[in-house]
Short mmCIF file of C-alpha atoms in Angstrom, two decimals:
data_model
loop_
_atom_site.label_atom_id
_atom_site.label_comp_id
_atom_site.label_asym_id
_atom_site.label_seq_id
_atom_site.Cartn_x
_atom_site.Cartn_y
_atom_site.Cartn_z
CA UNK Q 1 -15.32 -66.41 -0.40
CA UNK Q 2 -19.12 -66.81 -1.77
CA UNK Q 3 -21.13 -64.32 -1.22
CA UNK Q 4 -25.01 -65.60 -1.10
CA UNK Q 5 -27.32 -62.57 -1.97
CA UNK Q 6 -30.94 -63.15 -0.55
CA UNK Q 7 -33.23 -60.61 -2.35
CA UNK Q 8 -37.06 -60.63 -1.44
CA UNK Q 9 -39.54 -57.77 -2.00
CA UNK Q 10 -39.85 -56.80 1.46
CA UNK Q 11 -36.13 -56.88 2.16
CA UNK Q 12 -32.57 -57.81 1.11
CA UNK Q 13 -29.85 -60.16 2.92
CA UNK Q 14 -25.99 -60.36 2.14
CA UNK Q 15 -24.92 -63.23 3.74
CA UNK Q 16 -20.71 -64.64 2.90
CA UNK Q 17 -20.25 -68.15 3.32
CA UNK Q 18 -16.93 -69.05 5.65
CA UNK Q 19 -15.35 -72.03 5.29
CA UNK Q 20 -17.08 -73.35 8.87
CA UNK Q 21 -20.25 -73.16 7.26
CA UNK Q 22 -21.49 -70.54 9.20
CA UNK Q 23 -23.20 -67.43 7.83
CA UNK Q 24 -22.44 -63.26 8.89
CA UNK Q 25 -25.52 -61.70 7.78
CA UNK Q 26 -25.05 -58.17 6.87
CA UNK Q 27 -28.79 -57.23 7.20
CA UNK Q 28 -30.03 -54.19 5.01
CA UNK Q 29 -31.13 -52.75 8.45
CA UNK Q 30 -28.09 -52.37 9.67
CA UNK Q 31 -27.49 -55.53 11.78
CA UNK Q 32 -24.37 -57.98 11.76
CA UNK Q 33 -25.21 -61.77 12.97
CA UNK Q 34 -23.69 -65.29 13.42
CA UNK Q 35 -26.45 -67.37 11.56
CA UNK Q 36 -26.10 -71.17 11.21
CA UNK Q 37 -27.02 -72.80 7.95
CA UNK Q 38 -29.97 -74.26 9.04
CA UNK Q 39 -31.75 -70.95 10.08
CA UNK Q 40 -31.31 -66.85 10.26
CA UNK Q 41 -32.74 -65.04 12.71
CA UNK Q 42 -32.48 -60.91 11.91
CA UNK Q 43 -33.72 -58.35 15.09
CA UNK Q 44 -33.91 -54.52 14.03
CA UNK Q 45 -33.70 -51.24 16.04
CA UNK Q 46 -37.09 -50.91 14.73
CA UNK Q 47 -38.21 -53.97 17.31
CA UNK Q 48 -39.33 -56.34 14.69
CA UNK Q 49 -37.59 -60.06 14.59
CA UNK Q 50 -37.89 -62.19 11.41
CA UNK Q 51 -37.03 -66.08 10.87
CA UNK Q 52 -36.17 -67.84 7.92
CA UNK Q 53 -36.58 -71.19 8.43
CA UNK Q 54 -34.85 -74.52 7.20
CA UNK Q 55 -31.60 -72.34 5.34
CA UNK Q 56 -29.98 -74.43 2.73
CA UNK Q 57 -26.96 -72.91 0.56
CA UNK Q 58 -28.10 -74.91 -2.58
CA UNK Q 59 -31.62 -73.46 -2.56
CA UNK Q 60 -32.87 -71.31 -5.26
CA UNK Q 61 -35.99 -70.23 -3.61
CA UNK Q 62 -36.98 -70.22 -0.30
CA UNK Q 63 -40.63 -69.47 1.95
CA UNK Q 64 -39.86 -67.64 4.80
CA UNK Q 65 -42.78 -66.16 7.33
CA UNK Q 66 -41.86 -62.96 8.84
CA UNK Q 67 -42.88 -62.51 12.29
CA UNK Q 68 -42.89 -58.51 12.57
CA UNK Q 69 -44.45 -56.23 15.11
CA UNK Q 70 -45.95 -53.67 13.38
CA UNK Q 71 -45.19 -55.25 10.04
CA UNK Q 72 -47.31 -57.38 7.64
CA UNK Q 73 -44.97 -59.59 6.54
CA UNK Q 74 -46.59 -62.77 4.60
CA UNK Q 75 -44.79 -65.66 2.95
CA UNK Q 76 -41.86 -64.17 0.55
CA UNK Q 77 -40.18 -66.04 -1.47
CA UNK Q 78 -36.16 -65.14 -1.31
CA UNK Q 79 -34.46 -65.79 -4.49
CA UNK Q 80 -30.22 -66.80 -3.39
CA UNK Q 81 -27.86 -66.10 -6.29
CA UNK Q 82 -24.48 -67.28 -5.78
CA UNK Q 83 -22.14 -64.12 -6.85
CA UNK Q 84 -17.94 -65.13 -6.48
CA UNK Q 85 -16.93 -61.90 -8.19
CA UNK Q 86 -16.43 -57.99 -6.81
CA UNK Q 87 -17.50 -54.84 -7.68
CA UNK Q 88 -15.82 -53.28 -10.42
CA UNK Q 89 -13.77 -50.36 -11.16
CA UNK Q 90 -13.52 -50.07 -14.62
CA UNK Q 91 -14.96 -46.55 -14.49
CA UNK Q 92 -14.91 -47.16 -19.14
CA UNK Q 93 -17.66 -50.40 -18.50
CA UNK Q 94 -19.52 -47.69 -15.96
CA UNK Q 95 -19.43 -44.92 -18.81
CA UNK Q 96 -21.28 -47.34 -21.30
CA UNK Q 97 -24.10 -48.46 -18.61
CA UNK Q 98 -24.53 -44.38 -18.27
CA UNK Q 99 -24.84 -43.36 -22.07
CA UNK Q 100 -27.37 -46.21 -22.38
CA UNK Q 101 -29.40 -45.35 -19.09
CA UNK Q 102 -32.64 -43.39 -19.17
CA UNK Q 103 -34.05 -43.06 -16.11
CA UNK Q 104 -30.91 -42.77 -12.93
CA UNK Q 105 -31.64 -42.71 -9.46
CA UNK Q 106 -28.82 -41.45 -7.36
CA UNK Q 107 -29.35 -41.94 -3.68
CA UNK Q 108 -27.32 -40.11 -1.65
CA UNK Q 109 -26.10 -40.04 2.34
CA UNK Q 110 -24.45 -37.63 4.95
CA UNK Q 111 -20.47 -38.60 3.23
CA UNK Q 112 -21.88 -35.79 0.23
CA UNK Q 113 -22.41 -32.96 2.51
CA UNK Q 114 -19.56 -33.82 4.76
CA UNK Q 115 -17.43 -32.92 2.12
CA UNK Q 116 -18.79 -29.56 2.43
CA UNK Q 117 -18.36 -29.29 6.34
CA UNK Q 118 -21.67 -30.35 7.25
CA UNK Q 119 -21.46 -31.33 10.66
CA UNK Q 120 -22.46 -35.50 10.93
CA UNK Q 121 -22.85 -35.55 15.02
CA UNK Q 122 -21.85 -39.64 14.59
CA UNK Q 123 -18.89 -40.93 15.97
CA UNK Q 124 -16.77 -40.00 18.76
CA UNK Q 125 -16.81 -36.33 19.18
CA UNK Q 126 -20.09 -35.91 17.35
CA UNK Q 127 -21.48 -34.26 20.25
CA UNK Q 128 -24.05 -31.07 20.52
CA UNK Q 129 -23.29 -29.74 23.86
CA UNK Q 130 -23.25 -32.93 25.40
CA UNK Q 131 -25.78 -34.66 23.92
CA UNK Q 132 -25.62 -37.12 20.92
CA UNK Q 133 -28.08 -35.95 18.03
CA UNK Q 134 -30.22 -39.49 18.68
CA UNK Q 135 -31.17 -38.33 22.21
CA UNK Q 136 -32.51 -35.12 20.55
CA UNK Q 137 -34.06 -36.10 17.71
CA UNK Q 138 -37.07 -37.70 19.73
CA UNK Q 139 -40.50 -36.42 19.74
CA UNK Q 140 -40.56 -37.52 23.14
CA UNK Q 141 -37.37 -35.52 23.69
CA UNK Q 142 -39.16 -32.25 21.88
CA UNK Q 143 -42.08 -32.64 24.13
CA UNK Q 144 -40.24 -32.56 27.44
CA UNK Q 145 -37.95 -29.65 25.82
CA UNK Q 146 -39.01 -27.73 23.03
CA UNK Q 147 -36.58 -25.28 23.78
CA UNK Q 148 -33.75 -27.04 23.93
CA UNK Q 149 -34.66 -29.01 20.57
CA UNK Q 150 -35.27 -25.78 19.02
CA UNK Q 151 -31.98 -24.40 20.22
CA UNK Q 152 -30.25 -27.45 18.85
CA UNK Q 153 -31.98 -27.26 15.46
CA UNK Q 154 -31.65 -23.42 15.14
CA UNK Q 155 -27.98 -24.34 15.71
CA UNK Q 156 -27.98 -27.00 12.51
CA UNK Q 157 -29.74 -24.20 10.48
CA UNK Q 158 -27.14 -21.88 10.88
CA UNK Q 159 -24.85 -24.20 10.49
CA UNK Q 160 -26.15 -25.11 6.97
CA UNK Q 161 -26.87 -21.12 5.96
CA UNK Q 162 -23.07 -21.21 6.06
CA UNK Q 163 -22.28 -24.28 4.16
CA UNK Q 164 -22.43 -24.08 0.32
CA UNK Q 165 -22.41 -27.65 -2.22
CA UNK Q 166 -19.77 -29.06 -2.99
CA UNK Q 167 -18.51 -30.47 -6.52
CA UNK Q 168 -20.69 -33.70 -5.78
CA UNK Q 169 -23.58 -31.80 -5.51
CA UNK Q 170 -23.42 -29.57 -8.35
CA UNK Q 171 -22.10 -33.13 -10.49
CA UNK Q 172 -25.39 -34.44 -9.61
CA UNK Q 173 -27.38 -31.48 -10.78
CA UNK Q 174 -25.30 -30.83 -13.50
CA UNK Q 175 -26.14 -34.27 -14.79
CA UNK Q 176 -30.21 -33.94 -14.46
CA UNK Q 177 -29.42 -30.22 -16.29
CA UNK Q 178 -27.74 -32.23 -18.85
CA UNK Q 179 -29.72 -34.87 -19.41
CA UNK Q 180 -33.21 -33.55 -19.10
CA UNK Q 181 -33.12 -32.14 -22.53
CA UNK Q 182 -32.69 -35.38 -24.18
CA UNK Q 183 -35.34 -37.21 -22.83
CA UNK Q 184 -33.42 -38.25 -19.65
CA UNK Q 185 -34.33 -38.28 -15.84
CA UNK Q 186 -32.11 -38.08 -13.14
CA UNK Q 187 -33.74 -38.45 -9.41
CA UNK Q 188 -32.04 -37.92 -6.43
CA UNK Q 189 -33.44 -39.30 -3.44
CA UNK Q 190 -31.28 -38.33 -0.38
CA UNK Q 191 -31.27 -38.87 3.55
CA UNK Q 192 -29.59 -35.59 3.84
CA UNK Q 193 -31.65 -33.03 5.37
CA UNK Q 194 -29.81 -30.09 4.25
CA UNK Q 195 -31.32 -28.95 1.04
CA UNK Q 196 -27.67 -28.67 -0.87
CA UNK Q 197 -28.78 -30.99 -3.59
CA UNK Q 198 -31.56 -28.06 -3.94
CA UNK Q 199 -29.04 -25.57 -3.38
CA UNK Q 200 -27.07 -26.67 -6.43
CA UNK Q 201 -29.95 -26.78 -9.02
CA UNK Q 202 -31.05 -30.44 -8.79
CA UNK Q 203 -35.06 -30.27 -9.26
CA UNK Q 204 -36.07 -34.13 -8.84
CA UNK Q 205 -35.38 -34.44 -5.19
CA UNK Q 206 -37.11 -36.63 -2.99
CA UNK Q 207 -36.07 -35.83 1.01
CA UNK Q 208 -36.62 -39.20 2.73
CA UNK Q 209 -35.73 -37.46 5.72
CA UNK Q 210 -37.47 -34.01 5.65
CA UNK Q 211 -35.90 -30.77 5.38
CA UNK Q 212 -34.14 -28.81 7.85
CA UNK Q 213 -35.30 -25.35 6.62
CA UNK Q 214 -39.18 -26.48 6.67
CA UNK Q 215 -41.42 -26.60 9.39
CA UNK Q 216 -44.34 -29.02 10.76
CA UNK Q 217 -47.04 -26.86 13.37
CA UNK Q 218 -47.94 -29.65 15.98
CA UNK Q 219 -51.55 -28.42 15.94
CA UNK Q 220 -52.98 -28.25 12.79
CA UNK Q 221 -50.16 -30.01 10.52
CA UNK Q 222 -48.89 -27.11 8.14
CA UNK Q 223 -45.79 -27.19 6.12
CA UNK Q 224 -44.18 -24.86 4.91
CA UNK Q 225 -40.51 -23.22 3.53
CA UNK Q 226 -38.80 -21.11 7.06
CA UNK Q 227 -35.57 -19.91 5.74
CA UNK Q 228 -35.60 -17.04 8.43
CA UNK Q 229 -32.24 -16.20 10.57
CA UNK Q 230 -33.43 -16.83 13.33
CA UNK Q 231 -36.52 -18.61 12.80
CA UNK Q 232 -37.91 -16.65 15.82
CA UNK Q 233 -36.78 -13.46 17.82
CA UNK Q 234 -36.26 -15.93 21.19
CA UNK Q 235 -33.49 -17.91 19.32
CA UNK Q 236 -30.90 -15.54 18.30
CA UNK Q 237 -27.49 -16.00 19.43
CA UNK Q 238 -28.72 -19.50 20.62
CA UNK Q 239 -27.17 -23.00 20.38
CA UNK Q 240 -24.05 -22.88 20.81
CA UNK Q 241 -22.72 -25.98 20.82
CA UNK Q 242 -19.98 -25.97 23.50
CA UNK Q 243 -20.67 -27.90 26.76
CA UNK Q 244 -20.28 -25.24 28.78
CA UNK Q 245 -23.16 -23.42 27.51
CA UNK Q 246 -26.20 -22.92 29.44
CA UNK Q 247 -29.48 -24.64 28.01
CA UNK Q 248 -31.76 -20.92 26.91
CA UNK Q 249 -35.09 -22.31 28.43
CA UNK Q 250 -37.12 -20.16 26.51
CA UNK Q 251 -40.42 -20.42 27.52
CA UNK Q 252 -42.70 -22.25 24.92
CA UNK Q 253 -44.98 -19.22 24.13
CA UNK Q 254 -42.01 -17.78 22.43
CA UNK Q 255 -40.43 -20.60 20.41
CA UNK Q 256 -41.78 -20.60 16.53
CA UNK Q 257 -45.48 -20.57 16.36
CA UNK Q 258 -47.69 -21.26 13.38
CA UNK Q 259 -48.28 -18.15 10.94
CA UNK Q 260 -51.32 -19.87 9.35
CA UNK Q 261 -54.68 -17.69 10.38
CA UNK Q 262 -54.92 -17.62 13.80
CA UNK Q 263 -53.77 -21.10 14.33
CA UNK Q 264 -50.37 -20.12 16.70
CA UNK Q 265 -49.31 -23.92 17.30
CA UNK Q 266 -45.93 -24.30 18.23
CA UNK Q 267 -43.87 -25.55 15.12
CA UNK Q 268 -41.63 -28.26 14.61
CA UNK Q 269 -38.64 -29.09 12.37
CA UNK Q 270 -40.19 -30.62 9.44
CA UNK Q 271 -37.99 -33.47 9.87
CA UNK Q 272 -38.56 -37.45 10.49
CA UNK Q 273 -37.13 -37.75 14.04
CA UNK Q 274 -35.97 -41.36 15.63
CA UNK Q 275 -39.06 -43.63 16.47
CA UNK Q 276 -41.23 -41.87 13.51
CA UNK Q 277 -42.11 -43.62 10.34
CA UNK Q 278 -41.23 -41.84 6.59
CA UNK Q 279 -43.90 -40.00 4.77
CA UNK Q 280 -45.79 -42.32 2.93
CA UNK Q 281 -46.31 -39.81 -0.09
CA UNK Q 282 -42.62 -39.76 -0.16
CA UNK Q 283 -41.79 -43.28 0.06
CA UNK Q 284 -44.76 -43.96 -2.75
CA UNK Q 285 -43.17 -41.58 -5.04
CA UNK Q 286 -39.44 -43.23 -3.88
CA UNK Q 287 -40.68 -46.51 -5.03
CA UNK Q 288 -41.60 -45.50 -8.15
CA UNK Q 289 -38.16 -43.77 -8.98
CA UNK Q 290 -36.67 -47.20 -8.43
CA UNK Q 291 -39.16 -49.07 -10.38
CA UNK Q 292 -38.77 -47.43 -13.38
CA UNK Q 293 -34.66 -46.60 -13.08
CA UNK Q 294 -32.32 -48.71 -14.99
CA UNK Q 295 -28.73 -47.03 -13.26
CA UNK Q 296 -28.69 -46.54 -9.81
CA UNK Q 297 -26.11 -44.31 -8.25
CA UNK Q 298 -25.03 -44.87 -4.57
CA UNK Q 299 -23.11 -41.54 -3.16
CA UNK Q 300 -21.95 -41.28 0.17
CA UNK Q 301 -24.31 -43.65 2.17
CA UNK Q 302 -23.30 -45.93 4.90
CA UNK Q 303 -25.95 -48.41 3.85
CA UNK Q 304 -26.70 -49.58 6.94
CA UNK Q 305 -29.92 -47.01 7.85
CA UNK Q 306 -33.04 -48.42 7.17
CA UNK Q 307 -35.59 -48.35 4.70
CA UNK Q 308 -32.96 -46.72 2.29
CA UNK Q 309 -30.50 -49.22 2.88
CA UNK Q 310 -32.89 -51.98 0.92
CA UNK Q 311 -33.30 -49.73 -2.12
CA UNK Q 312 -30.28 -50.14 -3.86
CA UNK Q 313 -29.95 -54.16 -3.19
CA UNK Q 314 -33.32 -54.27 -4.68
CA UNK Q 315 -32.21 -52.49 -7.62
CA UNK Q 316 -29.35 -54.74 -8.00
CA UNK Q 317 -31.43 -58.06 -6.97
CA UNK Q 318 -33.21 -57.16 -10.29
CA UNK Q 319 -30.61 -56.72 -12.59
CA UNK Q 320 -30.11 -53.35 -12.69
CA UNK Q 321 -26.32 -51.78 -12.57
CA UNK Q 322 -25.74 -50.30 -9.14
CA UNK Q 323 -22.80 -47.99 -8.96
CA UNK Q 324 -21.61 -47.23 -5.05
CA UNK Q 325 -19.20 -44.34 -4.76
CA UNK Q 326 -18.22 -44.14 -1.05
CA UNK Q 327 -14.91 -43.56 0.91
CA UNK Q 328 -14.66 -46.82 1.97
CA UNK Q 329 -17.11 -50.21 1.81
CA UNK Q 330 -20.70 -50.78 3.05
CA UNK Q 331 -21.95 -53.79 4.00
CA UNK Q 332 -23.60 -53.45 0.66
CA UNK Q 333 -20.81 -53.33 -1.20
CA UNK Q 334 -20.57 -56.88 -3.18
CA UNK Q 335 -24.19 -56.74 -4.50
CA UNK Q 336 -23.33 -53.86 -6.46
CA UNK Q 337 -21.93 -53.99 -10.16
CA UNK Q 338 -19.43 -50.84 -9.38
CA UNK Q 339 -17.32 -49.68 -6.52
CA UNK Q 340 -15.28 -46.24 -6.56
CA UNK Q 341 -13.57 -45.90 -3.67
CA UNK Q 342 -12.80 -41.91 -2.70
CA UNK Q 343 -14.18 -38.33 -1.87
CA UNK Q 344 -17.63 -38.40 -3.85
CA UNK Q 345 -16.31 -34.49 -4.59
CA UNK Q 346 -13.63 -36.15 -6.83
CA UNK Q 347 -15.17 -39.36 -8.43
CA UNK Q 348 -18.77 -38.01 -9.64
CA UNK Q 349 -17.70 -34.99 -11.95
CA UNK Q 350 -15.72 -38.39 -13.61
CA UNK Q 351 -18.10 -41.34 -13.30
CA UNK Q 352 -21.30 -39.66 -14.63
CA UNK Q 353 -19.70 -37.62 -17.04
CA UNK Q 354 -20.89 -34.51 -16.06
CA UNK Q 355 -17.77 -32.30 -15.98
#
């Protein structure tokens, strides 16, 4: 099978060519469609649609117009480079892209702190009470029920005060320890929420996602570290996750207020919910990191969550080696250079050479 990679600056397609001449896109944002040689049409869950018009396999470049609500798309020229081989495993070829590398980005997902029992809530079973995570983690659902939110976060919290890192994470920060002496940067840029990469001594960390143990106040926009078990007096002994369990309806007053002067909001996890958009300081400084990196390390990310999803096929799409280490395949698999398939725990103290 050929596999057609699409790279543009706004966004990356995989696309494999079947033998009826028809195209499965396996869209950076997480999408799977039937698209027809002559044209792709890509819909997201973030509502915006994009066509690329007149498709031909034997193109080199082609203009595309993205039609994108809340976007600004303009004409992008998508450069197709016809790939026939597969990742490799030759972890030796991997070693010599790392001794040469001087600036790595390792981007990390949820399958690195699952190895350390962090609860995903994806999947069947992955339940709080009986609600899945992506009714919860809604402002609109935090402004109908703060309480209930707050019970459901002050569960993850104390959840994660339990949890320690795991040999991937301490790998990782092992490697920027390592390193940093020589002239050497390691970045890790992570959806995880959790603060294990923290945890196990990394210091270039850049939380896409927020941070479970920080909080936002909804009236005058503070942030700030909460480590505190429980984060307020109201909350203790709440959240238990079983469906049985009655909802606490604590009454807003007492829920987490803001400590700054005499502001009192009520506080929110400092966390990017469903519906929100990323911090733009963060994404500014993320872009950088993969600018300048010439390794890219994917750990335990599904690849299908957008914007991080696009990073490392842009980091391929210009040359760079991209090294996935994952349990099984993304859809981003085949524009990578390297594939190790297994427990991240068990390949990264190997692959980097950090032992």
């Amino acid at each position: 099978m050929t596999k057609l990679v699409l790279v543009a600056k706004d966004a990356v397609f995989h696309c494999a060519r079947s033998r009826r001449s028809t195209f499965r896109s396996s869209c950076v944002f997480g999408l799977v469609d039937i698209v027809q040689p002559s044209q792709v049409q890509v819909s997201s869950h973030r509502g915006f649609a994009a066509l690329i018009s007149s498709l031909q396999p034997e193109a080199r470049q082609l203009r595309s117009v993205f039609a994108a609500a809340g976007h600004k798309f303009a004409a992008t020229t998508f450069i197709m480079a016809s790939q026939n081989s597969r990742p490799s495993s030759d972890m030796a070829k991997f070693r010599e892209c790392f001794g040469r590398a001087k600036h790595i980005v390792v981007l990390t997902g949820a399958g690195v702190s699952a190895e350390s029992g962090v609860p995903t809530f994806r999947g069947a079973g992955g339940l709080w009470r009986k609600w899945r995570a992506q009714d919860l983690a809604t402002p609109e659902a935090f402004a109908d029920n703060p309480s209930l939110i707050w019970e459901f976060y002050h569960y993850r919290r104390e959840v994660m005060s339990s949890k320690s890192p795991n040999p991937a994470h301490e790998a990782i920060a092992e490697c920027e320890k390592r390193l940093k002496p020589l002239g050497r940067r390691v970045v890790v840029i992570t959806q995880n929420i959790d603060e294990l990469h923290r945890r196990a001594g990394s210091e270039n960390i850049q939380e896409l996602h927020g941070n479970l143990f920080k909080t936002r106040c909804t009236k005058c926009g503070d942030v700030r570290v909460n480590r505190d078990s429980p984060i307020c007096a109201a909350l203790a002994g709440k959240g238990e996750p079983d469906p049985k369990a009655e909802d606490a309806r604590i009454p807003v007053e007492k829920l987490p207020r803001c400590q700054k002067g005499s502001c009192g909001g009520l506080l929110r996890p400092h966390v990017v919910w469903f519906g929100e958009s990323l911090d733009q300081e963060v994404l500014r400084q993320t872009s950088e990191e993969l600018e300048k990196c010439d390794l890219c390390l994917v750990v335990g990310t599904s690849s299908v969550v957008y914007p991080a999803a696009m990073f490392a096929p842009q980091v391929a799409g210009r040359g760079v080696p991209v090294a996935e280490f994952n349990i099984e395949e993304t859809p981003a698999t085949d524009s990578f250079g390297f594939m190790f398939q297994g427990p991240a725990g068990q390949l990264l103290p190997r692959g980097p050479g950090c032992q």
